[in-house]
Short mmCIF file of C-alpha atoms and ligand atoms in Angstrom, two decimals:
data_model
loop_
_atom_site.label_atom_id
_atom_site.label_comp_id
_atom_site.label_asym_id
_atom_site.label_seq_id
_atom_site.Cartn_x
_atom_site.Cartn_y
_atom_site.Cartn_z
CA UNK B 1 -64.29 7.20 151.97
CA UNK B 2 -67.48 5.43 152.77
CA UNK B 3 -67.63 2.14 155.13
CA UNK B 4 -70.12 -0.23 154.50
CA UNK B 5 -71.20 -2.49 157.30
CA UNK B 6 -71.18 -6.20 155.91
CA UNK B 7 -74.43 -8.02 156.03
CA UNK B 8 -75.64 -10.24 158.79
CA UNK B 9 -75.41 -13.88 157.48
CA UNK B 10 -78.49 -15.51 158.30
CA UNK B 11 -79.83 -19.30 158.45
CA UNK B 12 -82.97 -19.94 158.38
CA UNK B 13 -83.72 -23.73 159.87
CA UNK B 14 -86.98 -24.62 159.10
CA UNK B 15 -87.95 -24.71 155.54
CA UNK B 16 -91.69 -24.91 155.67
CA UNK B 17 -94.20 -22.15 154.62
CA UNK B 18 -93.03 -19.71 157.20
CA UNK B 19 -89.27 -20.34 156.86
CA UNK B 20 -89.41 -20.48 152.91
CA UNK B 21 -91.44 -17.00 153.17
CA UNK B 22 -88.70 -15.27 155.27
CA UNK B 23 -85.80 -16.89 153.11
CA UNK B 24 -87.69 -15.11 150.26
CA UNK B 25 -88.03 -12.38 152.31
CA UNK B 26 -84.47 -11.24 153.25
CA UNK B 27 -83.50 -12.26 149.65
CA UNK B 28 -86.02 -10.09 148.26
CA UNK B 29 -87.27 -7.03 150.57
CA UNK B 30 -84.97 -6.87 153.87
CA UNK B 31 -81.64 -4.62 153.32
CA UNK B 32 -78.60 -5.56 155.74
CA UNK B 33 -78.91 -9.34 155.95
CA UNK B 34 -78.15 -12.12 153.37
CA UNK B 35 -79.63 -15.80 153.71
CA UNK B 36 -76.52 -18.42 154.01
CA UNK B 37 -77.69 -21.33 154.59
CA UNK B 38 -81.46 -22.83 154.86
CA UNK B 39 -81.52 -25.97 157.38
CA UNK B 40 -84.37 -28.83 156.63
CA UNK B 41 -84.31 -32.57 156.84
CA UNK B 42 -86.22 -32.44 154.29
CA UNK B 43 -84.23 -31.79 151.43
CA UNK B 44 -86.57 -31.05 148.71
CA UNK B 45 -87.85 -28.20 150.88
CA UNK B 46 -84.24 -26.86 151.64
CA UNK B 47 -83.39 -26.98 147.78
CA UNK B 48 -86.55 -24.98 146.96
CA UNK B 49 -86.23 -22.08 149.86
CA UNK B 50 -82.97 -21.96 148.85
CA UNK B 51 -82.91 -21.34 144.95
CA UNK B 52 -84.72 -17.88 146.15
CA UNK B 53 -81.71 -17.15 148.12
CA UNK B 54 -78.56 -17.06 145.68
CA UNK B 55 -75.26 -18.50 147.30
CA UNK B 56 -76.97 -20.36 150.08
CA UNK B 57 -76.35 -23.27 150.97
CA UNK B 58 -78.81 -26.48 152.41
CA UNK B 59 -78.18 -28.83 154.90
CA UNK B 60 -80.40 -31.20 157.23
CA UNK B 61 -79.54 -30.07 160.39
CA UNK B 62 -78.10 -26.84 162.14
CA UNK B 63 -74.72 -28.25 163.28
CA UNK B 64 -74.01 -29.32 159.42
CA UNK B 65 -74.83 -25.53 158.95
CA UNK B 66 -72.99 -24.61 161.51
CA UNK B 67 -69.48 -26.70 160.24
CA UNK B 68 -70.12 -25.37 156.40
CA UNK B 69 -70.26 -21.69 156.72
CA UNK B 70 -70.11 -18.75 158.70
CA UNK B 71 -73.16 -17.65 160.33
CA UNK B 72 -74.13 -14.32 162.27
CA UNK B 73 -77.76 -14.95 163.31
CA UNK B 74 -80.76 -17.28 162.58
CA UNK B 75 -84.22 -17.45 162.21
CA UNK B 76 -86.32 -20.53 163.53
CA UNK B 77 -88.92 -21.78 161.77
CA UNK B 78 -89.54 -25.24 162.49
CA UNK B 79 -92.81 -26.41 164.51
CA UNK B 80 -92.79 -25.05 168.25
CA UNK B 81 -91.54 -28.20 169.63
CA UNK B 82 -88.52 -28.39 168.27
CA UNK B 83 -87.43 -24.53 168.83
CA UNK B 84 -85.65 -25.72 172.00
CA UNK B 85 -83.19 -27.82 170.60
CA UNK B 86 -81.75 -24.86 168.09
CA UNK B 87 -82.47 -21.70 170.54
CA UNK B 88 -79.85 -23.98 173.07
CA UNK B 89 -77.12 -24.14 170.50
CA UNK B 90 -77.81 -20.67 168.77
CA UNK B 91 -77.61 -19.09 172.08
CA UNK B 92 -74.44 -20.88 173.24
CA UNK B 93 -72.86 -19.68 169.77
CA UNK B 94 -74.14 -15.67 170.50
CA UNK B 95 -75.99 -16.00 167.57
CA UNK B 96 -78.71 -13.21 166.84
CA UNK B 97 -81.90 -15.27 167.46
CA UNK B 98 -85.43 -14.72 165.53
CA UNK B 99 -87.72 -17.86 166.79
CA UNK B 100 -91.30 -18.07 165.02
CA UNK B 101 -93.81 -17.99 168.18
CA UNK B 102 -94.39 -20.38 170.18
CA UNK B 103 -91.04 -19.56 171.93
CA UNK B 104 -91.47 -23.39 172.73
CA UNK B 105 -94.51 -25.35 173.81
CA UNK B 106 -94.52 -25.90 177.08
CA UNK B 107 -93.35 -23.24 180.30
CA UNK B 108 -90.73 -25.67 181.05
CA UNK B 109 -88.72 -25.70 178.20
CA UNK B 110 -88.93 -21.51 177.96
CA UNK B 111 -87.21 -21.40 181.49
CA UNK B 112 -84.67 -23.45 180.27
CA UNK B 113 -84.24 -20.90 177.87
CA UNK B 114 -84.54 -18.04 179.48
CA UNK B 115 -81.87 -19.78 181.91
CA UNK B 116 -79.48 -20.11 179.21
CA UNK B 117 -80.45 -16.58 177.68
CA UNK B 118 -79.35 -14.91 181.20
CA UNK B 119 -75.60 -16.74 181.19
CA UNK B 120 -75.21 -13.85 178.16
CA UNK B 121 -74.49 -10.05 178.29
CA UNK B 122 -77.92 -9.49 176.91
CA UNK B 123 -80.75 -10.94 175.26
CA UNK B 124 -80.00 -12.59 171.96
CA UNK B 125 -83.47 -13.56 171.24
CA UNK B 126 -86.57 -11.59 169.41
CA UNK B 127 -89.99 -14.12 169.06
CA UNK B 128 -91.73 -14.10 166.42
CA UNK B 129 -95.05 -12.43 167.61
CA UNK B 130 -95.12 -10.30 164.48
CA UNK B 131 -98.63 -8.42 165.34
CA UNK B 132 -97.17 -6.45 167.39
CA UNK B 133 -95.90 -4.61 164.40
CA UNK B 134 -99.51 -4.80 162.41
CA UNK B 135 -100.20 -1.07 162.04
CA UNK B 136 -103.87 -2.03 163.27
CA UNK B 137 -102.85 -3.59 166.46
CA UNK B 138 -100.49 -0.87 167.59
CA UNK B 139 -103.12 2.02 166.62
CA UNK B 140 -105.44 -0.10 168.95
CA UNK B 141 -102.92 -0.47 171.77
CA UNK B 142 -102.24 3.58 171.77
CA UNK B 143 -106.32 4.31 171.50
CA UNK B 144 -105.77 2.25 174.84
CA UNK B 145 -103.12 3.61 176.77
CA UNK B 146 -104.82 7.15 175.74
CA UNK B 147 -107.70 6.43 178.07
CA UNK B 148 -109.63 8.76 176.01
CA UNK B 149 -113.01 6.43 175.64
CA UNK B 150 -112.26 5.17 179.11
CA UNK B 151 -111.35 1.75 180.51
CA UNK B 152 -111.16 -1.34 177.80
CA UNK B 153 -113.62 -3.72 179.16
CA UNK B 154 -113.62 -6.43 176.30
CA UNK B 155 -112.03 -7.93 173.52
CA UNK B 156 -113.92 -9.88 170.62
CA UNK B 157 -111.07 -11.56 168.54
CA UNK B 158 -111.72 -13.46 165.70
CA UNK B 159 -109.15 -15.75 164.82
CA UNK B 160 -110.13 -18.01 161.02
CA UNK B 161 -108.06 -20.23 158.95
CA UNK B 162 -109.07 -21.76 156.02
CA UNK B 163 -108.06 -25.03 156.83
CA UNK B 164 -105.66 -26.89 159.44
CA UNK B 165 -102.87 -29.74 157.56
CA UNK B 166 -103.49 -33.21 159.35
CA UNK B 167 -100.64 -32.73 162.04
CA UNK B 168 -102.61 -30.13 163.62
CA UNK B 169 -103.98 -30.63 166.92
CA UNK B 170 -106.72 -29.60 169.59
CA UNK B 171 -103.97 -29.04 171.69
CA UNK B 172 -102.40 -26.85 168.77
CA UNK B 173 -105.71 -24.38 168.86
CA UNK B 174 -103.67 -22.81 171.97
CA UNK B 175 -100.53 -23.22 171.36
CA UNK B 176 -100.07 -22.28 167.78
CA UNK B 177 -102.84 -20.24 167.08
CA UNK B 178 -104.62 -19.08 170.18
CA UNK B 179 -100.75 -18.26 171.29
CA UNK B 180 -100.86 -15.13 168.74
CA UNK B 181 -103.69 -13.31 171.25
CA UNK B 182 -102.12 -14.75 174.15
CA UNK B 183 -99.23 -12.27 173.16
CA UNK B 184 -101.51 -9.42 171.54
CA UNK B 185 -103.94 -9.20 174.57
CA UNK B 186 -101.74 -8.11 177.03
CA UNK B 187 -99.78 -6.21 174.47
CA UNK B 188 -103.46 -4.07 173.47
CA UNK B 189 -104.06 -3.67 177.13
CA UNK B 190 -101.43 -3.34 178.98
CA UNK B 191 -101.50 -5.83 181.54
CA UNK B 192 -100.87 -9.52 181.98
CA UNK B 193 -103.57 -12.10 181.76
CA UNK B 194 -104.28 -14.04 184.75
CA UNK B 195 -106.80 -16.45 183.98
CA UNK B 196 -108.24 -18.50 181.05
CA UNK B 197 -111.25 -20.97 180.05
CA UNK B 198 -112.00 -22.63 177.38
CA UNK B 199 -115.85 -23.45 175.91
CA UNK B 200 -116.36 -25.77 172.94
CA UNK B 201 -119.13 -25.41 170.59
CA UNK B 202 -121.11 -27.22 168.05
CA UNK B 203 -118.21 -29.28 165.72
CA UNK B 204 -117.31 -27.76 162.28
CA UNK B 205 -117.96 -30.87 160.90
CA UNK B 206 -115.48 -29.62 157.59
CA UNK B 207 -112.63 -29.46 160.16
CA UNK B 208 -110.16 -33.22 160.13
CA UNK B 209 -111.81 -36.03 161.77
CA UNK B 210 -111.24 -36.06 165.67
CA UNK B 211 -110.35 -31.73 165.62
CA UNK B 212 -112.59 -30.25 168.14
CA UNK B 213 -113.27 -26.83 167.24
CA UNK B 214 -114.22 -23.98 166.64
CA UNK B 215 -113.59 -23.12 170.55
CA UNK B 216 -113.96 -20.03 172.33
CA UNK B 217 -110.57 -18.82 174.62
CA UNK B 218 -111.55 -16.82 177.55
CA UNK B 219 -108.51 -14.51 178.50
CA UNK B 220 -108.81 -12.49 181.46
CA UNK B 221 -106.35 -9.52 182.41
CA UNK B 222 -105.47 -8.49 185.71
CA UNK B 223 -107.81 -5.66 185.72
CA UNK B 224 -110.62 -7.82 184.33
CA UNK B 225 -110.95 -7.22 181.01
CA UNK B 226 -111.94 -10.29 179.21
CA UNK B 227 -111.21 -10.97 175.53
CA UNK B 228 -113.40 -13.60 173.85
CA UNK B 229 -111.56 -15.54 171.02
CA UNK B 230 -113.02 -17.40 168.60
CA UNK B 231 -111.09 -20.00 167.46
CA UNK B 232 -111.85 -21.29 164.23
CA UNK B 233 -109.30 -23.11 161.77
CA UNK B 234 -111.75 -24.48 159.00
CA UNK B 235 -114.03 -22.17 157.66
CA UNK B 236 -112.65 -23.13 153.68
CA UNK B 237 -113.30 -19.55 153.31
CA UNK B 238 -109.49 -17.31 154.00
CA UNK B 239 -107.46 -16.01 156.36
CA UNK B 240 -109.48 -13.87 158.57
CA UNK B 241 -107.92 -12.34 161.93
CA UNK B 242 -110.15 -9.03 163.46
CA UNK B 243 -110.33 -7.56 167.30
CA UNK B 244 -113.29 -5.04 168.56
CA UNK B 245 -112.39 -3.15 171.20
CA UNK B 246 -115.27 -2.39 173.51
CA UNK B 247 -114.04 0.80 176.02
CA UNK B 248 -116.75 2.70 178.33
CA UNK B 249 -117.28 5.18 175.70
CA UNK B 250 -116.93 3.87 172.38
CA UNK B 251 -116.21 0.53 170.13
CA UNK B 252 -113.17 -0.05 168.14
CA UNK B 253 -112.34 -2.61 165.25
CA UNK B 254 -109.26 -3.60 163.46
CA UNK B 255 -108.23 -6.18 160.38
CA UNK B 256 -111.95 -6.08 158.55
CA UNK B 257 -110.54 -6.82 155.15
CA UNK B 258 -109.80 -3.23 153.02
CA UNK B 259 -109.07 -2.28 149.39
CA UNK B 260 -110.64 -2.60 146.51
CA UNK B 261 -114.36 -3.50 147.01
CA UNK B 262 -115.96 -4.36 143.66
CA UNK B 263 -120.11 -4.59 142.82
CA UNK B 264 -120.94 -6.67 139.81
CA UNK B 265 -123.95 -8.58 139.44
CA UNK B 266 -126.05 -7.64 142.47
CA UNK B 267 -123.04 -8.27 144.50
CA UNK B 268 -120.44 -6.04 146.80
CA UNK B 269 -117.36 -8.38 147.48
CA UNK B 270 -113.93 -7.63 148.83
CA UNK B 271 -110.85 -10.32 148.44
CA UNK B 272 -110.21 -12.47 152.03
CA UNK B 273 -106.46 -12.84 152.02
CA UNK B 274 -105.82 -16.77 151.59
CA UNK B 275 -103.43 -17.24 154.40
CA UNK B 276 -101.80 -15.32 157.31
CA UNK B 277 -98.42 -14.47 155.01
CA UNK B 278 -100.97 -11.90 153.25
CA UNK B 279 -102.54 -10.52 156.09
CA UNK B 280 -99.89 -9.71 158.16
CA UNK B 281 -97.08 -9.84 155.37
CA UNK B 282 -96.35 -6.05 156.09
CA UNK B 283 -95.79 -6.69 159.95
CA UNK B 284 -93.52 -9.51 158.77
CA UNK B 285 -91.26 -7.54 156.75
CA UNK B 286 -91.41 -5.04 159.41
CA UNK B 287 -89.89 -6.88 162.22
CA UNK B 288 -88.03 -8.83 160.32
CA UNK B 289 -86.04 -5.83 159.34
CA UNK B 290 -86.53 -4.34 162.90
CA UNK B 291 -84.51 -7.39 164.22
CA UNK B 292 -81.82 -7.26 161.35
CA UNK B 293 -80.77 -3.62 162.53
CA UNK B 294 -80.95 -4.30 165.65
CA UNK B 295 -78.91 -7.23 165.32
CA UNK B 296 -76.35 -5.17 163.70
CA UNK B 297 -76.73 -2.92 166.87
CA UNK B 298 -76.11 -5.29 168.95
CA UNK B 299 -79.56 -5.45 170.36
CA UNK B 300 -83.32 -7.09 169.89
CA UNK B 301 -86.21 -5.04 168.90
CA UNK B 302 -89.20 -6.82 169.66
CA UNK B 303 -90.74 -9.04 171.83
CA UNK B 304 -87.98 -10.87 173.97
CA UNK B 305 -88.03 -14.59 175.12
CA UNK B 306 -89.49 -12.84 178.46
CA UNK B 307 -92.70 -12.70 176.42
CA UNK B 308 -92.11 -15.42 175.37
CA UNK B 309 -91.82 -17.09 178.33
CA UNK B 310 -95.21 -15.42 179.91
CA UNK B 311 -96.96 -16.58 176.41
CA UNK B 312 -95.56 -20.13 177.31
CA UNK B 313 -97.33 -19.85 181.13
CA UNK B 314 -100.74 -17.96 179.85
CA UNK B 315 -100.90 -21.53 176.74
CA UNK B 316 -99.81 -24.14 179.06
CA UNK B 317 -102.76 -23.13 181.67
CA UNK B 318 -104.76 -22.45 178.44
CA UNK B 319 -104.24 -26.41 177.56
CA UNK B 320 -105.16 -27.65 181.24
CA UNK B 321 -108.18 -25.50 181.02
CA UNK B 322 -109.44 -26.54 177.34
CA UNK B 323 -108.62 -30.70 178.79
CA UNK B 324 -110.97 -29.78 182.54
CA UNK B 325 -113.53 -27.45 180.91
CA UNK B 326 -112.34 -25.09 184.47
CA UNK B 327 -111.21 -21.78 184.42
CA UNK B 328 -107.07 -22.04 185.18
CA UNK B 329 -105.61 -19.29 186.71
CA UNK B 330 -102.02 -18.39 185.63
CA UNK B 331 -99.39 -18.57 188.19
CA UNK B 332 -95.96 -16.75 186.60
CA UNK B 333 -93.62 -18.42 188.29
CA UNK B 334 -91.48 -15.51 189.01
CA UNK B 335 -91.10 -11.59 188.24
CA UNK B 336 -89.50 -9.97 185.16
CA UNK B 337 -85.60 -10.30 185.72
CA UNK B 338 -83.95 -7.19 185.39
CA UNK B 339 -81.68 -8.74 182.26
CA UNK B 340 -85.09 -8.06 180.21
CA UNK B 341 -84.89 -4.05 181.33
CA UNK B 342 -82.14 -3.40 179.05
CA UNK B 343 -81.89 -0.06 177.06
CA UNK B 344 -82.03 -0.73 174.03
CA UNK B 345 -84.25 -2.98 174.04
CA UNK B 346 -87.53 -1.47 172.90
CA UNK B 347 -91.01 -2.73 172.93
CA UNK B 348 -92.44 -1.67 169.01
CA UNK B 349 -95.46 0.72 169.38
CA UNK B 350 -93.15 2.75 171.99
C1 ISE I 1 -99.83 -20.57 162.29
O1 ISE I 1 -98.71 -21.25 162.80
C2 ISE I 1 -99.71 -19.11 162.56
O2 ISE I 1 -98.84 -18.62 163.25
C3 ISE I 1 -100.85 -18.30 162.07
O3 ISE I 1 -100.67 -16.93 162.30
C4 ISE I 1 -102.10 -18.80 162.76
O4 ISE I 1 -103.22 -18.09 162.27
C5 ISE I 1 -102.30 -20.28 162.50
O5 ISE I 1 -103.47 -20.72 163.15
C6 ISE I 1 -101.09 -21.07 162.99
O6 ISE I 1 -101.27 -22.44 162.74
#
C-alpha cells in the first residue's frame, strides 16, 4: 500500500504580477502544493490569479482567507510595506511563510519579525531572494569560495528594467530593486557588507517625472571588495540583470542574454527577456519548489528572515546614504541568533 502525503494548501495574498505568476506557478509546474485561496483587495485581480488555480477561492484580505478555508502555508506578494502586517498573523498561525523580498522596508519592522519568528520552534519563514537559486549566481559564488583566481576584488552589476509603473519611487531604487544585490553580494562573496554610497548621474530623462535615476550603489564588504551597481529602471529596452566578477587572476560574467542568436540583414541580435519573470523564471520555480518540500519537512530552504533582516539594515543605510550623498556605514544591530543555525536549514548553493 502506498501513502501519499496530501498537498500543502497554499494562499497566495497579493495578486499582482508576482503573486499571479506564482499562483500560476504552483497550479502549473510545482508538485506537492495546491493554491487555496488568492487574497487581493482588488477583486478583479483575485478573480483573474485565481481562474489559473482551479478550486481556489478569492477574498480581500487574509483573515477572510483565513475564516473560509484551511490553509497550510502562504506566499506574500504584496508591495514590501505591507509584508509586516501578514508575516505577524501567518507566523502566529505556524503557517509555512514564502515573503517576496523586501522582508519589509525598513530594519525596524524586520526585528519585529524576527522577534515574533524566535517565540516559534524554528523558522517559519523563507524570503523571496530567488537569485540565489539562478544557476549563474551560484556557479559565481563557488568560482569564489574556490579561491582559485585569487581574492574577488570587484563587482560590476548591472541591474535594467524596462520601465518603472508610477508608484515607484527613488526611495524604491534601494529597497525594491537595489535590495536584490544587497542579498546577492554578500551571498557571491561571502561576507557581509559594511558600508554603502550612493552617486547619481545624468537623468534618464524617459524615466517618470521627478524619478532620479539611473544611480550607481556602492556596496562594500568587510574585506573590501566593492561592487558597483548600476541602477537603471527605464531603459524601454528589457529586462537586463548581469555581474562581472573581477578576482586577482581572472574576470568572470554571468546573465549576458543566451540562446538563439539570429543574423539577418546585416544584423546579429539575441531576444532581451521583457521582464524579470523570464529571466529568472527558472530560479523561481526552483525555490519555490525548494520551499514546498521543505515545508512538508518541516523546515525552510532558503534564505531565512535573518537575511532578511541584514538586507533590511544594508537598504535602510542604503536610503540615508542615497538622501546625504555620504558613505553610511552599516551597523547590524546584533549577531546571528543561534535559532537561525538550525539543521536543516540549508543555505542553496551548499
Ligand atoms: C521588482 O520588484 C523585482 O523584484 C525585480 O526583480 C526588480 O528587477 C525590479 O526592479 C523590482 O521593482
Amino acid at each position: 500500500m502506498t501513502t501519499t502525503t496530501p498537498d500543502l494548501r497554499v494562499a497566495v495574498v497579493g495578486a499582482g504580477m508576482m503573486g499571479a505568476d506564482h499562483v500560476a506557478r504552483i497550479t502549473s509546474t510545482i508538485s506537492g502544493a495546491t493554491v487555496v485561496a488568492v487574497v487581493d483587495p482588488d477583486t478583479a485581480r483575485a478573480d483573474a490569479a485565481a481562474a489559473t488555480a482551479p478550486g481556489a477561492i478569492t477574498a480581500a484580505d487574509f483573515d477572510e482567507a483565513l475564516a473560509a478555508t484551511e490553509i497550510d502555508a502562504v506566499i506574500i506578494a504584496t508591495p514590501g510595506f505591507l509584508h509586516e502586517a501578514v508575516l505577524l498573523p501567518a507566523l502566529d498561525r505556524g503557517l509555512a511563510i514564502l515573503c517576496e523580498k523586501p522582508l519589509t522596508t525598513d530594519e525596524a519592522a524586520s526585528l519585529r519579525v524576527l522577534e515574533a519568528e524566535q517565540k516559534l520552534d524554528r523558522p517559519h519563514i523563507q524570503v523571496g531572494f530567488m537569485r540565489r537559486f539562478d544557476q549563474g549566481y551560484r556557479d559565481l559564488r563557488a568560482l569564489v569560495a574556490s579561491g582559485e583566481h585569487g581574492a574577488l576584488l570587484a563587482l560590476h552589476c548591472a541591474h535594467r528594467n524596462a520601465t518603472t509603473p508610477p508608484s515607484y519611487s527613488e526611495e524604491m531604487l534601494i529597497l525594491d530593486s537595489v535590495i536584490h544585490e544587497i542579498d546577492a553580494v554578500p551571498f557571491i562573496a561571502g561576507e557581509p557588507i559594511v558600508a554603502v554610497e550612493v552617486k547619481k548621474p545624468r537623468r534618464n530623462s524617459l524615466a517618470p517625472e521627478g524619478l532620479r535615476e539611473p544611480q550607481f550603489v556602492i556596496l562594500e564588504t568587510e574585506s573590501g571588495t566593492m561592487a558597483i551597481v548600476e541602477i537603471n529602471v527605464n531603459v524601454q529596452f528589457g529586462y537586463q540583470v548581469t555581474t562581472d566578477a573581477v578576482f586577482e587572476s581572472g574576470v568572470a560574467s554571468i546573465g549576458r542574454e543566451t540562446g538563439l542568436q539570429l543574423t539577418t540583414a546585416a544584423r546579429s541580435a539575441v531576444a532581451v527577456p521583457p521582464t524579470f519573470k523570464e529571466r529568472f523564471g527558472a530560479a523561481y520555480d526552483t525555490q519555490v519548489q525548494r520551499w514546498v518540500d521543505a515545508a512538508h519537512r518541516g523546515t525552510i530552504d532558503g534564505p531565512s528572515a535573518w537575511d532578511g533582516y541584514l538586507a533590511s539594515v544594508v537598504a535602510t543605510a542604503g536610503v540615508e546614504a542615497q538622501k546625504t550623498g555620504r558613505r553610511v556605514e552599516v551597523d547590524y544591530a546584533m549577531p546571528k541568533p543561534s535559532f537561525y543555525d538550525l539543521p536543516g536549514v540549508v543555505s542553496p548553493g551548499e
